[in-house]
Structure formats: C-alpha cells, structure tokens
Amino acid sequence: MCGIAGIILKPDKALVDLDLRLGAMALSMAHRGPDDQGVYISPNGRFGLVNRRLAIRDVSSAGHMPMINANGNVIITYNGEIYNADELRRELENKDYSFFSNSDTEVILHGYEEWGKDVVKRLRGMFAFAILDCRAGDDNHSFLIGRDHLGIKPLYYTETDSAFIFGSELKTVLASGLVSDEINPAGLYGYLATGSVPGPLTIYKHIKTLPSASTLEGKTCLSEFGEPANYWQISTTVDQTLTYSEALSEVRTLLADTVRCRLVSDVPLGAFLSGGLDSSAIVVLMREATSGPIRTCSIAFADDGYDESFYAKTVAEAIGAEHFERRITAVNVASELESILSAMDQPTVDGINTYFVSQTARQAGLTVSLSGLGGDELFGGYQNTFSQVPAIAKGLHLAHRVPGVAPLMRSALGLLPESKQERFSRIGYALEQPPSLGAAYLTRRGLFAPSFVQRLMTPEWWQQAKEQFDLGHYVAANINGMGHKDESFSKISRAELKLYTHNQLLRDTDIMSMAHSLEVRVPFLDVRLVEMLLRLPAAIKNHQPEKHHTPKPLLVQALQGILPTAVKQRQDKKGFTFPFALWLEKHLQEETQNRLQLVKTQGWLNAKAVDELYLAYQAGHVHWSRIWALVALTSII
C-alpha cells in the first residue's frame, strides 16, 4: 500500500524542476508511505514518477518503487494489493520472466510487459498504478494509468497546457504547483446533493477522478493525451437458473476464499470489529482460515444508544481474538477536528468513524486491517434503500398515474413553514421528476435536494453548477434500466456500489486509514464475489429459512455454524455511527458556529440561507448531518 504520483511534461513545453516538484508531491502524501520514498526522472527530464511506500509484502529494499525492469525501459509506481499475485507469478515464470523480489509490484510490471494494458483484466485485488513504457524509443514513450474494478484505491489526474499530472490524493496533484486549486461549482453541487463529490468530478475544477475499472493511455510525444477507457462493467444479468442450495454453497466457498487470500502479509494484520454482522463475518472467516493470532479493533461510546462494544467483545471472545477497544468522546473529536478535516482531502459527510478506528488499529500495532465494508450493499443490509426505495418508487408512480395528484402534493409541500422545508424537499424533487427508481433513490441517499442547494449556493455559483452537473441524469445512469425488470434489489445493489460505496465509503476508508499509514482490505468487494452475488435473483438473497426474520439471510446462512448466535439474531444493529447529534448540540457547538462563519466568507454559499438552516437545525427541523456537511467544507479552506 502506497502513495503514487507523477508528472509528464508535454513535448512542446519548457522543462520544469521535476525533482523539486515530485519531492513536494511525495511530501504531501508521506503518511501514505512512511517506510520508503522513491523518485524516477527520465534522462531527458520530461517525465517523473514518485512513490511513498507502506511496505506490506516483501518489506526489503527489493520492493522499492518506482520499480524498473531488467532492461531499464519499463517503470512502474503502484499502490495496492494483488491477491492472485502468486498465481500470476507462476504463469509469468513459465514464460521465462525472472523475479528479483517477492512483491506484487513486480508481478504487475512483468504482466504489463507480457499482456500490455490487458494486465488489469487479470488482476484480482485493489490497485492504482502508473507505468512508463520506453521500449519504443526516446521519441515515442507511452504511459498507462489504471485503477481497480470497484475503485477501492483512488487516483486523480489533470491535463494542463504543459503537463499530465496524477496522484493518490488531490493535495498531491496540487502540490505539483502546476494546477490551480480553483473550486468546482459542479463538484460543490454534487457534494451538497449527495454528501460526497460524485466522480469523475472532484471539488477542484481542473482535477478529475480516474473512474473505477478504467485505464488511461497516452503518448509522451503528443501534446494531448487520451481519455479513460473502461475494461470491466458490473453485470446486469440475473441468473434465474441457480437453486438456493447451489447459490448458498457458492457464496460460502467464495467468502472463505476471499478472506483467506487477504491474510497474506509480511506485517501485523487484524480486523475492524463493530459487533455487526458484516465485520463479525469477516473475523469468523479469518479464524476458519488460520489458527494463528488475530487482533480486532473497535470503538466504544459512553452513550448506550450508540455503543455496541458488548457484541464486538462477544465475537472477539468466540474466536479467541486479542481485542483492542477505544472509547471515543466529543473531547477526542474536538481535539483532533483539524487533523480530521485535513485528512479528508475533499469534503465528505462521513469518515470520522474510520479515522478513529484506523488510529486505534495503528496504536494496536497493526499495519493491515480487514473491514466488512460492502456487505450491506451486496446482501441488502440497508433498509432505507433496499426496502424503502422500491416502496417510494411505487408511490411516485401512483402519484403520477392520477392526473393532478403529483402537482397537488408538490404544492402542499410548498406550504410548509420554511423551517421544515429542507426535511421534505427531496420528496418534492422526486415528484418533479418522471417516476423511477432513481428518483426514489435520491429521497433516501440524497443530502440536500437540488431546490435547497439552489437556495444555499449564491446565484453565480448555482448557475455554473447546474450547467455542468445534472443530478437526476447522473443517478438515473447508475440505476434505472439496470438488471431484470422485476429486480429492484439488483438495481439498488448496483447503484449502491457505483454511487454510495464508490464515491463515499471507499474513498473515506482509503483517505482516513492512510492518514494513519494503515492498509484496509475489503473482502466483500472481491471482484469474483461481487460478480457472483450480483447475478443472484432477489428471491435467493431474501430467502428466510428460519421462522424469525434475519437481516441479510443469505450471508447468515452461508456462515451457519460459525457465526455467534448473539450476532446472528440481532435486530437492533445501529450501523457504525457516532453520537454526532449530541456532540454537535453540546460539545462542538462553538466550533461548529465558527466554521460556519468561515464557510460564509468564501463566496460559494448564501450567508442568509446558511444562517436559516442553522436556526432550523437548532429548532429540531434539520438533521445534524446537514450542518456537519457545511462544517466539512472548511476542509478545503
């Protein structure tokens, strides 16, 4: 696990001091790789790659990056873990490639030499990499950047008049000194509407996210470079021929395999354990795969309404894990708020939980931790989307079926007091759209409705934002028309993976864990497991073989006999959530007000609208997350 960056100067532009600029980029992401730093600059001074290394596999100097092949004409900088590296290594050795390290970096390097850009199709894991290929001669170098199937590892890039620049973090791209930090109105709109900046947008106008399952190629002899090309798509085919027993057997086998292959590490490895079903599933599968020691980490709270430490301890004791627990208070958050916001890289309404559990894991001596992220999206754990969204979509269809009903409902919502309009504005927006699962999805996953974003943003910024970003079209492209006509479960699962998981959960997990030099592995998002689960019909995923209702029944049945009963039969799982409502109201009130004042001075938002929103929040009409969303904007100030 590492941080990567690079600069490729265009052929008709003046040289710059690459050593100085790459050094600044490396410094900006030192937390991602405290074990080693490497810089490669081409002999002509026009191309440079940099790597900050967190050594996980082959921690010796043989794993140093950027890594150069034996002929000195292919160079790679890489961030990630490849779980089928040993299998690919054997295949490449049979093709007469020699290896001087045990690192997966060298596997990608030789894999590129053998298969070119198609190497990405053979990789099972999480990755972001850049390869400089000098085999065609001095005047015709090429480069390739690539990102994993689900977008677990980040990669940002920009093309300016003078260069192509990329990095693992936005601040790293900015550290090059070759790109403006001008704020993106469309990115701001997307953030306010969804709680995270929707890719490929970023909060900065001139920087993009490389999409998941994409590569981008370029020729260094050209003054313009390429566009991202997709190499894998989430399947929209539902297999109606599988029986329940066949599906259960396949899920059980793949779950065991995906956890087992993620236990390979030359440094201390453990797991996050909240006490919920997903993280418990990961740790019991870890115990099935190894008889060695297992370390688990969890967060506890003084407030019983949020504290789930009992369940985490129960699971840890059941598998004989060495368990580390940390109690978090508002004082902890207040004292580290500046560091948390700095770590964000760009605004998000989430991530603080991952910040603290990652910090706890590092304090427990771990360098790698497994996480249950992805279980809810694949097995249907979110009731607010998997159950409520189809019901809301049905209601929207009914409202539009009877002439005049939808306009009447919108008018009624408009008569509500202003203090209550934010709460219902997303329903109003959905009623304005053609009835669809996508419109319904935004009522549950959205933050501020577009009408309320318009109220919050200044007219100039709103005008630019709406011209550059269409929220409804963006969501529809990722949910409507996907999958079997009756499979709302499958459509929502895919939307959760492509929107909520990709833009928020994975990005927050990467940025907050790497702030503490911790690698987080997400077994549920193994590409083979994802492909298998997405082709299962909802009837199999929702099948309840027991008398009482069990959340995520397919996952529970797949782990029958090894999952502790106390976790399997839980009905009160809260989610990995902090008691922020209480903390913002009391302990963080002054800090919140100060940061809202700072946001109002930037010219993005209407100061009066911000004040009205805060007053509505104080009156109990606005959820705390809306206020926190504005506080998080100070991360880019």
Short mmCIF file of N, CA and C in Angstrom, two decimals, residues 105-227:
data_model
loop_
_atom_site.label_atom_id
_atom_site.label_comp_id
_atom_site.label_asym_id
_atom_site.label_seq_id
_atom_site.Cartn_x
_atom_site.Cartn_y
_atom_site.Cartn_z
N THR A 105 4.23 -5.80 -6.92
CA THR A 105 4.59 -4.75 -7.88
C THR A 105 5.27 -5.34 -9.11
N GLU A 106 6.20 -6.23 -8.86
CA GLU A 106 6.95 -6.82 -9.96
C GLU A 106 6.06 -7.71 -10.82
N VAL A 107 5.02 -8.29 -10.21
CA VAL A 107 4.08 -9.10 -10.97
C VAL A 107 3.34 -8.23 -11.99
N ILE A 108 2.89 -7.04 -11.55
CA ILE A 108 2.22 -6.13 -12.48
C ILE A 108 3.19 -5.66 -13.56
N LEU A 109 4.42 -5.37 -13.16
CA LEU A 109 5.44 -4.88 -14.10
C LEU A 109 5.68 -5.89 -15.23
N HIS A 110 5.93 -7.14 -14.87
CA HIS A 110 6.16 -8.17 -15.90
C HIS A 110 4.85 -8.53 -16.61
N GLY A 111 3.73 -8.45 -15.87
CA GLY A 111 2.45 -8.70 -16.51
C GLY A 111 2.17 -7.70 -17.60
N TYR A 112 2.55 -6.44 -17.37
CA TYR A 112 2.40 -5.42 -18.41
C TYR A 112 3.31 -5.72 -19.60
N GLU A 113 4.52 -6.14 -19.32
CA GLU A 113 5.44 -6.48 -20.42
C GLU A 113 4.86 -7.60 -21.29
N GLU A 114 4.15 -8.52 -20.66
CA GLU A 114 3.60 -9.67 -21.39
C GLU A 114 2.25 -9.37 -22.04
N TRP A 115 1.35 -8.72 -21.31
CA TRP A 115 -0.03 -8.56 -21.78
C TRP A 115 -0.42 -7.12 -22.10
N GLY A 116 0.48 -6.17 -21.90
CA GLY A 116 0.14 -4.78 -22.15
C GLY A 116 -0.95 -4.28 -21.22
N LYS A 117 -1.79 -3.39 -21.71
CA LYS A 117 -2.81 -2.79 -20.87
C LYS A 117 -3.83 -3.81 -20.36
N ASP A 118 -3.92 -4.98 -21.02
CA ASP A 118 -4.86 -6.01 -20.58
C ASP A 118 -4.43 -6.68 -19.28
N VAL A 119 -3.28 -6.32 -18.75
CA VAL A 119 -2.87 -6.85 -17.47
C VAL A 119 -3.92 -6.57 -16.40
N VAL A 120 -4.63 -5.43 -16.51
CA VAL A 120 -5.63 -5.08 -15.49
C VAL A 120 -6.74 -6.12 -15.41
N LYS A 121 -7.05 -6.76 -16.51
CA LYS A 121 -8.13 -7.74 -16.54
C LYS A 121 -7.76 -9.01 -15.79
N ARG A 122 -6.49 -9.21 -15.53
CA ARG A 122 -6.02 -10.41 -14.86
C ARG A 122 -5.81 -10.20 -13.36
N LEU A 123 -5.89 -8.96 -12.91
CA LEU A 123 -5.57 -8.65 -11.51
C LEU A 123 -6.79 -8.80 -10.61
N ARG A 124 -6.61 -9.52 -9.53
CA ARG A 124 -7.64 -9.67 -8.51
C ARG A 124 -7.16 -8.94 -7.27
N GLY A 125 -7.73 -7.79 -7.02
CA GLY A 125 -7.28 -7.03 -5.87
C GLY A 125 -7.69 -5.59 -5.93
N MET A 126 -6.96 -4.75 -5.23
CA MET A 126 -7.20 -3.31 -5.23
C MET A 126 -5.91 -2.66 -5.72
N PHE A 127 -6.06 -1.71 -6.64
CA PHE A 127 -4.83 -1.15 -7.20
C PHE A 127 -5.07 0.19 -7.90
N ALA A 128 -4.03 0.98 -7.90
CA ALA A 128 -3.89 2.15 -8.77
C ALA A 128 -2.42 2.19 -9.14
N PHE A 129 -2.12 2.33 -10.42
CA PHE A 129 -0.72 2.30 -10.83
C PHE A 129 -0.50 3.22 -12.03
N ALA A 130 0.78 3.50 -12.27
CA ALA A 130 1.20 4.22 -13.47
C ALA A 130 2.44 3.52 -14.00
N ILE A 131 2.45 3.31 -15.31
CA ILE A 131 3.58 2.64 -15.97
C ILE A 131 4.10 3.54 -17.09
N LEU A 132 5.40 3.77 -17.09
CA LEU A 132 6.06 4.49 -18.18
C LEU A 132 6.80 3.47 -19.03
N ASP A 133 6.45 3.40 -20.31
CA ASP A 133 6.98 2.40 -21.24
C ASP A 133 7.89 3.10 -22.25
N CYS A 134 9.18 2.81 -22.15
CA CYS A 134 10.17 3.46 -23.02
C CYS A 134 10.70 2.52 -24.10
N ARG A 135 10.04 1.40 -24.32
CA ARG A 135 10.56 0.38 -25.23
C ARG A 135 10.52 0.81 -26.69
N ALA A 136 9.67 1.79 -27.05
CA ALA A 136 9.53 2.18 -28.45
C ALA A 136 10.55 3.23 -28.88
N GLY A 137 11.42 3.65 -27.99
CA GLY A 137 12.44 4.63 -28.37
C GLY A 137 12.22 5.97 -27.70
N ASP A 138 13.24 6.81 -27.72
CA ASP A 138 13.24 8.07 -26.98
C ASP A 138 12.10 9.01 -27.36
N ASP A 139 11.69 8.98 -28.60
CA ASP A 139 10.69 9.95 -29.05
C ASP A 139 9.26 9.40 -29.01
N ASN A 140 9.10 8.19 -28.51
CA ASN A 140 7.77 7.59 -28.57
C ASN A 140 7.43 6.82 -27.29
N HIS A 141 7.79 7.38 -26.14
CA HIS A 141 7.42 6.76 -24.88
C HIS A 141 5.89 6.77 -24.74
N SER A 142 5.38 5.80 -24.02
CA SER A 142 3.95 5.77 -23.71
C SER A 142 3.78 5.59 -22.21
N PHE A 143 2.60 5.93 -21.73
CA PHE A 143 2.32 5.71 -20.32
C PHE A 143 0.91 5.18 -20.15
N LEU A 144 0.69 4.51 -19.04
CA LEU A 144 -0.60 3.92 -18.73
C LEU A 144 -0.88 4.11 -17.25
N ILE A 145 -2.06 4.64 -16.93
CA ILE A 145 -2.51 4.64 -15.54
C ILE A 145 -3.76 3.77 -15.46
N GLY A 146 -3.95 3.10 -14.34
CA GLY A 146 -5.09 2.20 -14.20
C GLY A 146 -5.58 2.12 -12.77
N ARG A 147 -6.85 1.72 -12.65
CA ARG A 147 -7.49 1.65 -11.34
C ARG A 147 -8.32 0.37 -11.25
N ASP A 148 -8.48 -0.18 -10.05
CA ASP A 148 -9.13 -1.47 -9.87
C ASP A 148 -10.62 -1.46 -10.21
N HIS A 149 -11.20 -2.65 -10.25
CA HIS A 149 -12.56 -2.86 -10.75
C HIS A 149 -13.62 -2.06 -9.99
N LEU A 150 -13.52 -2.03 -8.66
CA LEU A 150 -14.54 -1.38 -7.84
C LEU A 150 -14.14 0.02 -7.38
N GLY A 151 -12.92 0.45 -7.68
CA GLY A 151 -12.48 1.78 -7.26
C GLY A 151 -12.08 1.83 -5.79
N ILE A 152 -11.46 0.75 -5.31
CA ILE A 152 -11.05 0.70 -3.90
C ILE A 152 -9.90 1.66 -3.65
N LYS A 153 -8.96 1.72 -4.58
CA LYS A 153 -7.83 2.63 -4.44
C LYS A 153 -8.03 3.84 -5.36
N PRO A 154 -7.75 5.03 -4.87
CA PRO A 154 -8.03 6.25 -5.63
C PRO A 154 -6.91 6.64 -6.59
N LEU A 155 -7.28 7.41 -7.60
CA LEU A 155 -6.28 8.00 -8.49
C LEU A 155 -6.90 9.24 -9.13
N TYR A 156 -6.22 10.36 -8.98
CA TYR A 156 -6.68 11.64 -9.52
C TYR A 156 -5.71 12.12 -10.58
N TYR A 157 -6.23 12.85 -11.56
CA TYR A 157 -5.35 13.32 -12.63
C TYR A 157 -5.86 14.64 -13.21
N THR A 158 -4.98 15.30 -13.90
CA THR A 158 -5.33 16.51 -14.63
C THR A 158 -4.42 16.65 -15.84
N GLU A 159 -4.94 17.26 -16.86
CA GLU A 159 -4.13 17.60 -18.03
C GLU A 159 -4.16 19.10 -18.20
N THR A 160 -3.03 19.75 -18.07
CA THR A 160 -2.92 21.19 -18.24
C THR A 160 -2.31 21.48 -19.61
N ASP A 161 -2.10 22.74 -19.89
CA ASP A 161 -1.45 23.11 -21.14
C ASP A 161 -0.03 22.57 -21.24
N SER A 162 0.58 22.34 -20.07
CA SER A 162 2.00 21.97 -20.09
C SER A 162 2.29 20.54 -19.67
N ALA A 163 1.34 19.86 -19.00
CA ALA A 163 1.69 18.56 -18.44
C ALA A 163 0.46 17.70 -18.13
N PHE A 164 0.73 16.42 -17.93
CA PHE A 164 -0.24 15.47 -17.38
C PHE A 164 0.26 15.14 -15.98
N ILE A 165 -0.60 15.29 -14.99
CA ILE A 165 -0.20 15.14 -13.59
C ILE A 165 -1.19 14.20 -12.91
N PHE A 166 -0.71 13.31 -12.07
CA PHE A 166 -1.61 12.40 -11.35
C PHE A 166 -1.09 12.16 -9.94
N GLY A 167 -1.97 11.66 -9.08
CA GLY A 167 -1.57 11.36 -7.71
C GLY A 167 -2.65 10.62 -6.95
N SER A 168 -2.27 10.02 -5.83
CA SER A 168 -3.20 9.27 -5.00
C SER A 168 -4.14 10.15 -4.21
N GLU A 169 -3.77 11.43 -4.05
CA GLU A 169 -4.63 12.36 -3.34
C GLU A 169 -4.70 13.66 -4.12
N LEU A 170 -5.78 14.39 -3.89
CA LEU A 170 -5.94 15.68 -4.55
C LEU A 170 -4.85 16.64 -4.12
N LYS A 171 -4.52 16.62 -2.84
CA LYS A 171 -3.49 17.54 -2.35
C LYS A 171 -2.14 17.24 -2.99
N THR A 172 -1.95 15.99 -3.40
CA THR A 172 -0.70 15.61 -4.06
C THR A 172 -0.62 16.20 -5.46
N VAL A 173 -1.73 16.16 -6.19
CA VAL A 173 -1.77 16.78 -7.52
C VAL A 173 -1.53 18.28 -7.40
N LEU A 174 -2.18 18.90 -6.41
CA LEU A 174 -2.00 20.34 -6.20
C LEU A 174 -0.56 20.68 -5.81
N ALA A 175 0.09 19.77 -5.07
CA ALA A 175 1.46 20.02 -4.61
C ALA A 175 2.45 20.14 -5.76
N SER A 176 2.07 19.68 -6.95
CA SER A 176 2.95 19.82 -8.11
C SER A 176 3.20 21.28 -8.45
N GLY A 177 2.29 22.15 -8.05
CA GLY A 177 2.40 23.57 -8.38
C GLY A 177 2.06 23.88 -9.83
N LEU A 178 1.52 22.90 -10.56
CA LEU A 178 1.23 23.07 -11.97
C LEU A 178 -0.27 23.14 -12.27
N VAL A 179 -1.11 23.09 -11.23
CA VAL A 179 -2.56 23.11 -11.43
C VAL A 179 -3.20 24.01 -10.38
N SER A 180 -4.25 24.70 -10.80
CA SER A 180 -4.96 25.62 -9.92
C SER A 180 -5.83 24.87 -8.92
N ASP A 181 -6.01 25.45 -7.73
CA ASP A 181 -6.91 24.88 -6.73
C ASP A 181 -8.29 25.54 -6.76
N GLU A 182 -8.68 26.02 -7.93
CA GLU A 182 -9.98 26.66 -8.09
C GLU A 182 -11.10 25.66 -7.77
N ILE A 183 -12.06 26.08 -6.94
CA ILE A 183 -13.14 25.21 -6.53
C ILE A 183 -14.12 24.99 -7.70
N ASN A 184 -14.63 23.78 -7.80
CA ASN A 184 -15.50 23.36 -8.88
C ASN A 184 -16.97 23.54 -8.49
N PRO A 185 -17.73 24.43 -9.12
CA PRO A 185 -19.15 24.59 -8.78
C PRO A 185 -19.93 23.29 -8.91
N ALA A 186 -19.64 22.50 -9.96
CA ALA A 186 -20.35 21.23 -10.14
C ALA A 186 -20.00 20.25 -9.03
N GLY A 187 -18.73 20.21 -8.64
CA GLY A 187 -18.32 19.34 -7.54
C GLY A 187 -18.98 19.74 -6.24
N LEU A 188 -19.09 21.05 -6.01
CA LEU A 188 -19.75 21.55 -4.80
C LEU A 188 -21.22 21.18 -4.80
N TYR A 189 -21.88 21.32 -5.94
CA TYR A 189 -23.29 20.94 -6.08
C TYR A 189 -23.46 19.45 -5.80
N GLY A 190 -22.63 18.63 -6.43
CA GLY A 190 -22.72 17.20 -6.22
C GLY A 190 -22.52 16.81 -4.77
N TYR A 191 -21.59 17.49 -4.11
CA TYR A 191 -21.34 17.21 -2.70
C TYR A 191 -22.55 17.58 -1.84
N LEU A 192 -23.09 18.76 -2.04
CA LEU A 192 -24.24 19.19 -1.24
C LEU A 192 -25.46 18.32 -1.51
N ALA A 193 -25.56 17.80 -2.70
CA ALA A 193 -26.73 16.98 -3.05
C ALA A 193 -26.62 15.55 -2.55
N THR A 194 -25.41 15.03 -2.41
CA THR A 194 -25.26 13.61 -2.07
C THR A 194 -24.42 13.32 -0.83
N GLY A 195 -23.67 14.30 -0.34
CA GLY A 195 -22.82 14.07 0.83
C GLY A 195 -21.40 13.68 0.49
N SER A 196 -21.11 13.48 -0.80
CA SER A 196 -19.75 13.23 -1.27
C SER A 196 -19.67 13.76 -2.69
N VAL A 197 -18.46 14.02 -3.16
CA VAL A 197 -18.31 14.56 -4.51
C VAL A 197 -18.43 13.41 -5.51
N PRO A 198 -19.39 13.45 -6.42
CA PRO A 198 -19.60 12.33 -7.35
C PRO A 198 -18.54 12.29 -8.44
N GLY A 199 -17.85 11.16 -8.55
CA GLY A 199 -16.85 11.02 -9.60
C GLY A 199 -17.48 10.98 -10.98
N PRO A 200 -16.76 11.39 -12.01
CA PRO A 200 -15.34 11.74 -12.02
C PRO A 200 -15.04 13.17 -11.56
N LEU A 201 -16.07 13.89 -11.10
CA LEU A 201 -15.83 15.23 -10.58
C LEU A 201 -15.00 15.15 -9.31
N THR A 202 -14.30 16.24 -9.01
CA THR A 202 -13.72 16.45 -7.69
C THR A 202 -14.11 17.85 -7.25
N ILE A 203 -13.73 18.21 -6.06
CA ILE A 203 -14.07 19.53 -5.55
C ILE A 203 -13.25 20.61 -6.25
N TYR A 204 -12.20 20.20 -6.98
CA TYR A 204 -11.37 21.15 -7.70
C TYR A 204 -11.70 21.12 -9.20
N LYS A 205 -11.81 22.28 -9.77
CA LYS A 205 -12.32 22.44 -11.13
C LYS A 205 -11.48 21.73 -12.17
N HIS A 206 -10.17 21.68 -11.97
CA HIS A 206 -9.28 21.19 -13.01
C HIS A 206 -8.73 19.79 -12.74
N ILE A 207 -9.25 19.10 -11.73
CA ILE A 207 -8.78 17.75 -11.41
C ILE A 207 -9.94 16.78 -11.48
N LYS A 208 -9.68 15.59 -12.06
CA LYS A 208 -10.71 14.56 -12.19
C LYS A 208 -10.29 13.29 -11.42
N THR A 209 -11.29 12.46 -11.14
CA THR A 209 -11.04 11.12 -10.62
C THR A 209 -10.98 10.15 -11.79
N LEU A 210 -9.96 9.31 -11.84
CA LEU A 210 -9.97 8.24 -12.82
C LEU A 210 -11.07 7.27 -12.40
N PRO A 211 -12.05 6.98 -13.26
CA PRO A 211 -13.14 6.08 -12.87
C PRO A 211 -12.64 4.69 -12.51
N SER A 212 -13.40 4.00 -11.69
CA SER A 212 -13.08 2.61 -11.39
C SER A 212 -13.11 1.80 -12.67
N ALA A 213 -12.38 0.68 -12.66
CA ALA A 213 -12.32 -0.23 -13.81
C ALA A 213 -11.94 0.50 -15.09
N SER A 214 -11.00 1.44 -14.98
CA SER A 214 -10.59 2.23 -16.14
C SER A 214 -9.08 2.31 -16.25
N THR A 215 -8.62 2.49 -17.47
CA THR A 215 -7.23 2.84 -17.74
C THR A 215 -7.21 4.09 -18.59
N LEU A 216 -6.08 4.75 -18.61
CA LEU A 216 -5.89 5.91 -19.47
C LEU A 216 -4.50 5.80 -20.07
N GLU A 217 -4.43 5.83 -21.39
CA GLU A 217 -3.16 5.72 -22.10
C GLU A 217 -2.77 7.05 -22.72
N GLY A 218 -1.49 7.26 -22.88
CA GLY A 218 -1.01 8.45 -23.54
C GLY A 218 0.35 8.24 -24.17
N LYS A 219 0.68 9.06 -25.13
CA LYS A 219 1.99 9.05 -25.78
C LYS A 219 2.72 10.33 -25.39
N THR A 220 3.92 10.19 -24.91
CA THR A 220 4.65 11.37 -24.45
C THR A 220 5.08 12.28 -25.60
N CYS A 221 5.01 11.79 -26.82
CA CYS A 221 5.38 12.62 -27.97
C CYS A 221 4.22 13.50 -28.42
N LEU A 222 3.04 13.32 -27.83
CA LEU A 222 1.86 14.07 -28.23
C LEU A 222 1.61 15.24 -27.29
N SER A 223 0.97 16.28 -27.80
CA SER A 223 0.66 17.44 -26.97
C SER A 223 -0.69 17.30 -26.28
N GLU A 224 -1.46 16.26 -26.64
CA GLU A 224 -2.71 15.95 -25.95
C GLU A 224 -2.74 14.46 -25.64
N PHE A 225 -3.32 14.12 -24.48
CA PHE A 225 -3.32 12.73 -24.05
C PHE A 225 -4.72 12.14 -24.18
N GLY A 226 -4.87 10.88 -23.78
CA GLY A 226 -6.12 10.16 -24.01
C GLY A 226 -7.20 10.42 -22.98
N GLU A 227 -8.29 9.65 -23.12
CA GLU A 227 -9.42 9.68 -22.20
C GLU A 227 -9.53 8.31 -21.53
#
